[in-house]
XYZ file of C-alpha atoms in Angstrom:
607
model
C 128.692 12.668 94.412
C 131.173 13.023 97.703
C 134.043 10.891 97.995
C 134.040 9.770 102.113
C 136.693 8.682 104.634
C 136.861 5.690 105.493
C 134.113 4.994 108.808
C 133.265 1.383 110.763
C 130.342 0.572 108.281
C 131.767 2.408 105.192
C 135.446 1.453 103.126
C 136.270 5.259 102.083
C 135.538 5.246 97.889
C 133.002 7.855 95.942
C 129.590 7.864 97.353
C 126.525 9.048 95.674
C 123.094 10.620 96.368
C 120.055 11.039 94.550
C 118.670 13.966 95.240
C 114.854 13.210 94.012
C 112.697 10.928 96.466
C 111.813 7.014 94.291
C 108.680 7.046 92.648
C 105.464 6.429 95.285
C 104.545 3.069 93.601
C 108.073 1.933 95.854
C 107.692 3.250 98.986
C 107.082 0.075 101.295
C 105.393 1.102 104.215
C 102.670 -0.155 106.698
C 100.454 2.747 105.971
C 98.594 3.046 102.628
C 98.388 6.952 102.729
C 102.084 6.875 102.356
C 102.065 5.564 98.088
C 99.765 8.518 97.620
C 101.782 11.199 98.797
C 103.988 13.940 97.475
C 107.042 12.370 98.686
C 108.808 15.785 97.155
C 107.330 17.130 100.134
C 107.675 15.283 103.237
C 111.304 13.549 102.474
C 114.140 15.823 102.710
C 116.666 14.897 99.771
C 120.297 13.725 100.361
C 119.229 10.349 101.665
C 118.544 8.401 98.772
C 121.580 6.170 98.314
C 123.196 4.640 94.887
C 124.480 1.265 96.229
C 127.701 1.005 94.766
C 129.665 -1.525 95.415
C 128.154 -4.993 97.856
C 125.263 -3.576 100.512
C 122.740 -6.039 100.908
C 119.508 -5.904 103.679
C 118.237 -8.508 104.770
C 116.961 -10.032 108.318
C 116.734 -6.590 109.589
C 120.471 -6.699 109.574
C 122.862 -4.984 107.190
C 126.219 -6.030 105.542
C 128.963 -4.745 102.677
C 129.654 -1.491 101.953
C 127.677 1.051 98.886
C 130.966 3.068 98.971
C 133.051 2.203 95.452
C 137.042 2.082 96.801
C 139.670 3.932 94.632
C 140.703 1.559 90.464
C 137.036 -0.108 91.146
C 134.097 0.302 88.901
C 130.241 -0.130 88.877
C 128.069 0.367 85.875
C 124.275 1.089 86.898
C 121.096 -0.727 86.195
C 120.750 0.304 82.636
C 124.448 -1.424 81.458
C 125.162 1.939 79.742
C 125.892 4.549 82.589
C 129.833 2.995 83.553
C 132.233 5.640 86.724
C 135.291 4.939 87.956
C 137.512 6.017 90.911
C 140.412 6.779 89.393
C 142.557 8.544 92.010
C 141.491 9.951 95.696
C 143.513 12.072 97.962
C 141.965 13.682 101.360
C 141.267 16.145 99.662
C 139.261 15.449 96.447
C 138.733 12.573 93.991
C 140.013 11.480 90.867
C 136.187 10.279 88.756
C 135.550 8.761 84.835
C 132.198 8.551 84.207
C 131.008 7.148 80.990
C 127.875 6.149 78.461
C 128.687 3.427 76.666
C 127.104 4.045 73.204
C 126.539 1.661 70.343
C 126.574 2.349 66.820
C 123.682 -0.619 65.902
C 120.892 1.407 66.665
C 117.871 -0.889 67.272
C 115.273 -0.166 64.625
C 112.647 2.068 66.524
C 109.117 -0.341 67.413
C 106.116 2.235 67.207
C 103.055 1.555 69.449
C 100.097 0.543 67.588
C 97.689 3.535 66.375
C 94.993 2.162 67.770
C 96.596 3.514 70.828
C 96.281 7.402 69.108
C 93.762 8.416 71.058
C 95.067 11.581 72.902
C 97.863 14.631 72.181
C 100.071 12.852 74.544
C 99.932 9.089 73.111
C 103.451 7.785 72.793
C 104.415 6.971 69.353
C 107.386 4.957 70.531
C 107.066 2.118 72.674
C 108.398 2.076 76.119
C 110.395 -0.443 75.847
C 112.150 1.130 73.211
C 112.593 3.960 74.694
C 113.764 2.014 77.105
C 116.861 0.793 75.972
C 118.517 3.696 74.650
C 120.148 6.117 76.812
C 119.409 9.137 74.912
C 117.824 10.009 72.358
C 118.747 13.835 70.279
C 116.466 13.776 67.334
C 113.414 12.384 65.321
C 113.165 12.191 61.035
C 109.762 11.639 59.954
C 109.058 9.443 56.482
C 105.929 11.199 55.177
C 104.234 9.659 52.142
C 108.773 9.368 51.480
C 109.043 13.082 52.188
C 111.996 12.642 54.892
C 111.287 15.185 57.338
C 112.831 16.833 60.980
C 110.127 16.298 64.036
C 109.794 18.561 67.057
C 109.213 16.441 70.319
C 107.102 18.196 72.712
C 108.610 19.791 75.865
C 107.575 18.537 78.635
C 106.111 20.079 81.083
C 107.914 21.075 84.531
C 110.725 19.012 83.916
C 114.311 19.387 85.852
C 117.347 17.624 86.472
C 117.484 14.768 87.777
C 119.400 11.261 88.528
C 117.362 10.086 85.354
C 117.833 13.043 82.697
C 120.557 15.257 84.991
C 122.314 17.445 81.853
C 119.431 17.746 79.276
C 115.702 17.715 78.833
C 113.890 14.055 77.704
C 113.260 14.160 73.682
C 109.584 12.016 73.953
C 107.805 12.042 70.731
C 104.023 12.016 70.827
C 100.957 12.346 68.328
C 100.760 15.584 69.310
C 103.915 16.495 67.484
C 103.124 14.437 64.572
C 101.468 16.865 60.704
C 98.007 16.080 60.842
C 96.293 14.360 57.440
C 96.991 11.012 56.457
C 99.069 9.309 55.042
C 102.011 6.549 55.020
C 104.799 7.000 58.020
C 107.415 5.619 59.168
C 110.195 7.597 62.095
C 114.310 6.662 63.458
C 115.433 8.295 65.810
C 119.505 9.987 66.673
C 121.689 9.687 69.170
C 123.286 11.942 70.854
C 126.684 11.023 69.093
C 124.835 10.746 65.888
C 123.363 8.193 65.094
C 120.925 7.127 63.133
C 118.439 4.022 63.406
C 117.063 2.618 61.482
C 113.687 3.128 59.682
C 110.615 2.114 61.949
C 108.358 0.182 60.096
C 105.913 1.683 58.003
C 102.132 2.486 59.459
C 98.985 4.023 58.019
C 98.409 7.164 59.884
C 95.620 9.739 60.118
C 95.999 12.775 62.286
C 92.932 14.598 62.608
C 93.200 17.833 64.921
C 89.520 18.895 64.634
C 87.139 18.563 67.342
C 83.681 17.341 67.436
C 80.851 19.389 66.678
C 78.720 20.270 69.756
C 75.095 21.378 68.962
C 72.232 21.839 71.543
C 69.418 20.086 69.445
C 67.771 16.513 70.686
C 65.146 14.326 70.707
C 63.454 11.136 72.166
C 65.329 7.848 69.663
C 63.358 5.216 71.629
C 61.508 3.799 75.224
C 63.268 0.536 76.465
C 61.885 -0.996 79.672
C 60.737 1.881 81.304
C 63.629 4.206 80.543
C 63.583 6.961 78.274
C 66.286 7.691 75.669
C 67.720 10.674 74.532
C 69.519 11.786 71.761
C 72.175 14.456 71.863
C 71.346 14.675 67.416
C 73.659 18.302 67.376
C 76.440 16.320 68.550
C 79.286 14.560 65.418
C 82.431 14.551 64.592
C 82.755 14.759 60.341
C 86.275 13.279 60.849
C 86.727 9.849 62.242
C 83.352 10.057 63.731
C 82.824 10.014 67.449
C 83.587 7.085 69.635
C 82.872 7.880 73.281
C 80.678 10.138 74.583
C 80.340 10.275 78.173
C 77.793 11.909 81.137
C 80.120 12.245 83.827
C 79.662 13.170 87.484
C 81.537 15.879 89.846
C 83.477 12.930 90.726
C 84.464 12.319 87.707
C 82.057 8.580 88.080
C 81.043 7.724 84.238
C 77.361 8.021 85.170
C 76.361 6.353 81.229
C 78.907 6.493 77.946
C 77.387 5.695 74.042
C 79.947 4.473 71.802
C 77.480 5.514 68.536
C 79.731 7.247 65.807
C 77.148 10.426 65.713
C 74.056 11.290 67.607
C 74.724 9.190 71.141
C 72.026 8.721 73.295
C 71.839 8.736 77.302
C 68.858 7.366 80.015
C 68.411 10.720 81.760
C 66.008 9.075 84.131
C 62.358 10.333 85.096
C 61.703 12.868 87.487
C 64.374 15.283 88.849
C 66.824 17.610 86.600
C 69.572 16.191 86.820
C 72.711 17.923 85.921
C 76.843 16.678 85.381
C 79.019 17.152 82.644
C 78.953 16.252 79.109
C 82.476 14.528 77.617
C 82.772 13.289 73.578
C 85.665 12.320 72.372
C 86.233 11.316 67.876
C 88.192 8.009 67.497
C 91.719 10.383 67.417
C 91.246 12.008 70.973
C 90.153 15.008 69.809
C 87.370 16.413 72.515
C 85.008 18.777 74.249
C 82.868 19.149 77.049
C 80.353 20.728 78.475
C 77.487 20.846 80.839
C 74.805 19.317 80.976
C 70.868 19.236 82.465
C 68.202 16.643 81.524
C 64.747 15.254 82.836
C 62.767 12.590 80.641
C 59.447 11.519 81.787
C 57.108 8.946 80.429
C 53.272 8.710 81.015
C 51.058 5.474 79.761
C 48.596 5.815 77.770
C 45.888 5.191 79.961
C 47.224 8.777 81.920
C 46.680 10.802 79.374
C 43.598 12.509 78.252
C 41.488 10.503 75.588
C 38.734 10.897 73.382
C 37.207 8.146 71.476
C 36.977 4.756 71.984
C 39.730 2.837 73.837
C 40.656 -0.536 75.652
C 43.180 -2.627 76.985
C 45.949 -3.924 74.820
C 46.437 -6.597 76.769
C 49.324 -8.058 78.220
C 51.325 -8.093 75.397
C 52.738 -4.554 75.977
C 53.645 -2.623 79.100
C 50.767 -1.719 81.879
C 49.344 1.129 80.595
C 48.890 0.511 77.464
C 45.178 1.278 75.545
C 44.341 -0.157 71.944
C 41.946 2.380 70.117
C 39.074 1.338 67.856
C 37.700 3.557 65.409
C 38.740 6.873 65.155
C 41.046 8.010 68.250
C 42.641 12.046 69.637
C 45.190 11.285 72.219
C 46.864 14.296 74.075
C 49.801 15.591 76.517
C 50.811 19.439 77.105
C 54.356 19.667 78.239
C 57.724 21.429 77.503
C 60.577 20.448 75.784
C 60.295 17.758 73.442
C 57.570 15.054 73.355
C 57.870 11.373 71.553
C 54.699 9.619 70.886
C 55.209 5.640 71.469
C 53.114 2.750 69.252
C 53.187 -0.263 70.317
C 51.030 -1.193 66.975
C 49.828 0.873 63.717
C 50.166 4.012 62.862
C 48.840 7.193 64.008
C 49.485 11.182 63.072
C 51.488 13.516 66.041
C 51.571 17.168 66.105
C 51.448 20.202 67.925
C 48.126 21.632 68.188
C 48.168 23.511 65.203
C 50.693 23.030 63.693
C 51.058 19.819 60.657
C 50.868 16.737 62.043
C 53.799 14.265 61.511
C 53.414 10.366 60.167
C 53.999 7.944 63.278
C 54.422 4.023 62.254
C 55.152 1.489 65.053
C 58.185 0.185 65.083
C 59.592 -2.642 68.543
C 61.954 -5.028 69.330
C 61.257 -7.001 72.111
C 61.082 -4.312 74.706
C 62.170 -1.268 72.793
C 59.900 0.928 70.936
C 61.514 3.511 67.850
C 59.580 6.778 68.877
C 59.124 9.977 66.429
C 59.553 13.194 68.374
C 58.545 16.525 67.761
C 60.305 20.030 69.227
C 57.527 21.740 72.522
C 59.810 24.912 72.937
C 60.250 26.637 76.002
C 56.700 27.787 76.786
C 54.485 24.571 77.599
C 52.515 23.052 75.107
C 49.964 20.244 73.603
C 51.038 17.314 71.854
C 48.187 16.058 69.902
C 47.568 12.013 68.430
C 45.056 11.017 66.171
C 44.724 7.593 64.520
C 42.706 5.049 63.939
C 42.334 1.096 65.191
C 46.600 1.567 66.479
C 47.747 0.725 69.739
C 49.041 4.176 71.947
C 51.663 2.725 74.712
C 52.172 6.259 75.442
C 53.731 9.716 75.417
C 57.713 10.291 76.627
C 59.436 13.595 77.581
C 62.735 15.572 77.407
C 63.567 18.391 78.315
C 67.745 18.017 77.612
C 70.290 21.765 77.713
C 73.838 22.327 76.892
C 75.688 24.884 78.102
C 80.119 26.297 78.909
C 80.812 23.812 75.809
C 85.033 23.733 76.113
C 87.862 22.075 74.310
C 88.402 18.810 76.611
C 91.520 16.169 76.392
C 91.294 12.781 76.461
C 94.448 11.406 78.371
C 96.132 8.313 77.123
C 95.343 5.347 79.448
C 98.952 3.968 81.091
C 98.821 0.288 81.103
C 98.727 -2.217 84.358
C 100.585 -5.394 84.070
C 98.992 -6.682 86.969
C 96.240 -7.748 84.965
C 98.055 -10.224 82.752
C 97.118 -12.799 85.916
C 94.210 -14.567 86.122
C 93.583 -13.502 89.716
C 94.282 -10.062 90.063
C 91.885 -9.990 85.708
C 88.979 -11.750 88.074
C 89.256 -9.469 91.014
C 89.450 -5.949 88.667
C 85.721 -6.791 88.048
C 84.149 -6.027 91.279
C 86.291 -2.756 92.025
C 87.182 0.294 90.410
C 87.946 0.167 86.886
C 90.214 2.469 83.940
C 85.961 2.041 82.323
C 84.513 3.611 85.655
C 86.090 7.171 85.540
C 87.154 10.139 82.904
C 90.360 9.856 81.473
C 92.375 12.288 83.634
C 92.230 9.688 86.297
C 94.235 7.545 86.933
C 93.515 3.581 88.259
C 96.356 1.809 89.573
C 96.887 -1.411 92.029
C 98.757 -0.004 95.437
C 101.613 -0.663 96.554
C 101.006 -4.088 97.425
C 97.905 -4.128 96.561
C 98.068 -7.525 94.376
C 99.572 -9.603 97.745
C 98.179 -10.564 101.133
C 100.984 -8.579 102.538
C 98.673 -5.429 104.162
C 95.822 -5.736 105.928
C 92.077 -4.945 104.473
C 90.844 -4.690 107.034
C 91.390 -1.919 109.642
C 88.737 0.207 110.526
C 88.776 1.499 113.622
C 91.284 -1.788 115.460
C 93.823 -2.817 114.615
C 92.850 -6.911 115.777
C 91.468 -8.595 112.566
C 91.632 -12.907 112.691
C 90.484 -12.867 109.265
C 93.048 -11.659 107.715
C 94.997 -14.689 107.880
C 92.225 -16.682 105.830
C 92.188 -14.003 102.957
C 93.328 -16.312 99.729
C 93.446 -13.271 96.976
C 93.709 -10.279 97.066
C 92.886 -6.116 94.736
C 93.044 -3.336 95.453
C 93.575 -0.070 93.403
C 94.103 3.266 94.438
C 91.953 6.530 92.052
C 94.484 9.341 91.520
C 94.556 12.429 89.374
C 96.668 16.461 89.202
C 95.164 18.145 91.771
C 93.313 15.553 93.309
C 90.383 16.531 96.035
C 90.965 13.297 98.101
C 93.467 12.538 100.269
C 92.470 8.444 99.510
C 90.794 7.270 96.808
C 90.269 3.676 97.122
C 88.503 0.111 96.057
C 89.681 -3.692 97.302
C 88.322 -6.343 96.468
C 89.237 -10.087 98.350
C 88.131 -13.600 97.976
C 88.229 -15.052 101.212
C 89.657 -19.593 101.575
C 85.674 -19.526 102.397
C 82.293 -18.065 103.354
C 82.941 -19.404 106.658
C 86.253 -17.217 106.939
C 84.493 -14.250 104.853
C 81.662 -14.637 106.960
C 83.986 -14.155 109.934
C 85.772 -10.989 108.903
C 81.713 -9.442 108.580
C 81.620 -10.685 112.031
C 84.664 -8.789 113.376
C 84.673 -5.354 110.936
C 80.561 -5.184 112.599
C 81.928 -5.734 116.101
C 84.566 -3.078 115.622
C 82.192 -0.489 114.343
C 79.903 -1.557 117.035
C 82.555 -0.789 119.696
C 84.063 2.090 117.928
C 80.303 4.058 118.496
C 80.538 3.215 121.945
C 83.751 4.188 122.139
C 83.775 7.164 120.063
C 86.569 5.244 119.155
C 89.894 2.956 118.702
C 92.748 1.347 119.070
C 94.910 1.348 115.716
C 97.579 -0.576 114.763
C 100.318 2.498 115.990
C 99.068 1.128 118.887
C 97.489 4.384 119.705
C 93.247 5.507 120.665
C 92.050 7.535 117.859
C 89.167 9.510 118.002
C 86.226 8.557 115.580
C 83.026 10.290 115.050
C 79.999 8.659 112.881
C 78.145 11.143 111.061
C 74.864 10.941 109.424
C 74.093 9.403 106.361
C 71.459 9.744 103.338
C 69.312 7.446 103.185
C 70.843 4.108 101.974
C 69.727 2.198 98.557
C 67.648 -0.568 98.455
C 69.812 -2.423 96.114
C 73.088 -1.920 98.409
C 74.297 -5.553 100.036
C 71.870 -5.899 102.319
C 73.033 -4.913 105.565
C 73.066 -7.582 107.808
C 76.490 -8.248 104.941
C 77.767 -4.846 104.669
C 78.654 -1.869 106.903
C 78.472 1.476 105.278
C 80.176 4.014 107.443
C 80.368 7.922 107.587
C 82.686 9.521 109.967
C 85.178 12.046 111.256
C 88.563 10.574 112.430
C 91.128 12.453 114.259
C 92.126 16.176 115.395
C 92.932 19.235 114.495
C 95.615 19.048 111.832
C 95.140 15.073 111.628
C 91.706 15.036 110.939
C 89.906 13.621 108.040
C 87.022 12.499 106.960
C 86.199 9.049 105.703
C 83.070 6.958 104.070
C 83.484 4.004 103.597
C 81.328 0.785 102.033
C 82.198 -2.410 103.392
C 80.414 -5.685 101.405
C 80.448 -9.447 101.284
C 78.715 -12.290 99.045
C 79.616 -15.466 99.115
C 83.491 -16.052 99.716
C 83.669 -12.555 98.439
C 84.277 -9.082 99.941
C 84.940 -5.263 98.653
C 85.889 -2.418 100.122
C 85.141 1.845 98.829
C 87.221 3.568 100.559
C 87.010 7.659 99.855
C 89.057 9.753 102.465
C 89.196 13.888 102.718
C 90.831 16.160 104.328
C 90.382 18.249 107.612
C 88.814 21.484 105.853
C 86.998 19.541 102.880
C 84.088 17.570 105.077
C 81.104 15.343 102.879
C 78.442 17.072 101.606
C 74.692 15.078 101.720
C 75.059 15.156 97.390
C 79.005 13.759 97.599
C 77.744 10.942 99.915
C 74.790 9.560 97.842
C 76.593 9.893 94.656
C 79.828 7.852 96.126
C 76.108 5.134 97.440
C 75.521 5.352 94.105
C 79.120 4.110 93.485
C 78.387 2.156 96.123
C 75.493 0.404 94.505
C 77.382 -0.595 90.810
C 80.386 -2.258 93.428
C 77.035 -4.219 94.926
C 75.532 -5.264 91.352
C 79.222 -6.670 90.835
C 79.891 -8.374 93.633
C 75.806 -9.908 93.043
C 77.196 -11.012 89.351
């Protein structure tokens, strides 16, 4: 705070500055990156002034004053804080600050227990928290027994204009005792007033993490894919709620919602390495490194004895029917799974006791019975009479580096209540695409047409005026390796308008290659060096309707690396933008993984 003498622009009076910048999401800038920067490192303090009087800015003109004159009072946005300049002189001023507290606190509103799936899940609804100026403490009624609840420390708290003197009290799931009980909460204000008790809810607080064993088996073969069951993974409390395979960038490759023994398809061929995350229904989790590979050999390619004929077109290609008594062999490591189309057979490791297997089919899905072969190659043997053999599946899975994992509560996105935004949300990033430590939120003005869509190597895109709807979101997390990670979905006013946008971005791309750069919106020439891309997947949008870019942009300290996928279908466009800093160019393997994401966005666009 300071007291200012009168000037040409301000009357004499009290002035209050915020010494911390506003939230990034409040920044209004033509530069899309600004809303993603840490403003505390980029903007000095003493520049954010509170409007305590009649100041107004509009149409590039300002009127009025921000300073509070002698004898005047101002109330902050919440209505709970009042500021009065009681008297002043050339050397000092008397300021009265009052906080309004009601003796009648309203009944606390609890969040839905369905959202209590992570230690940091909030217990009190945010609308209730925001209605109070400060909370001094909490009490819980647990099965009729009242006890004080100590809230967790707020990490990294320091005094700000929101909480200038004391650390805020925020009640989270991790603060409640473990067990199953009937719960009610009340809060105490700093004046010593207690609220009424909240409505009672039945809760089950379980902090035991799921069990992550290394056992696995092949569960089924479906449409040519081999599904592996991680039979050593289970939870003894609430059961599993979410199990997922995650790539190094945090993108969820596959998810299982089975309550125990989650199943995944590892694909055939090369060994695939990724992260495995497993969470129970109360947010307790385990993480590990997992490597897996699977393969399927149709009956026609196995070593056979006895009389076999084609099984016909009622079964997958390569299936054989045994006439009389037959035997089939396959040699491998890990786990082998027998896939029968009809009848029954014996399945065993050569020299060991056999397992009886009966065919089990549902549409294109065939139930599989597995046997363990171990780490050394062994021969699996199938024997029987008058049965249809589809083939033998193989899999090998290794789980290592097991550790505890946190499930982070997702934040609600009010923009999705708008029908247009809800539809556009189908095409780009959404909260289910990334591991829970990532936050997917609309970019500042990302749900409007105020900001441009196309800016690749040029400032001139006439098609910007032909857009109808837009949604651009950003992905962010603590220690984000990227300068900018975003997807954008745009619906144009017509297919012709989208075609014009496609032609413009292709022309800009072509000119940028020819000129080694282009003039961007700041009016300056920016250098572009286009770099090697891995082979493009065939299931992207066709090259005639897309532009895929890997480029080094700028020079020296302003250098950054861009992977961009611009894809069009009908009147719709989706953009995938990944920007990395000067010291972190993309590897070819990383680019392959982002191309896989571009394929998923292409599939959404086609649908």
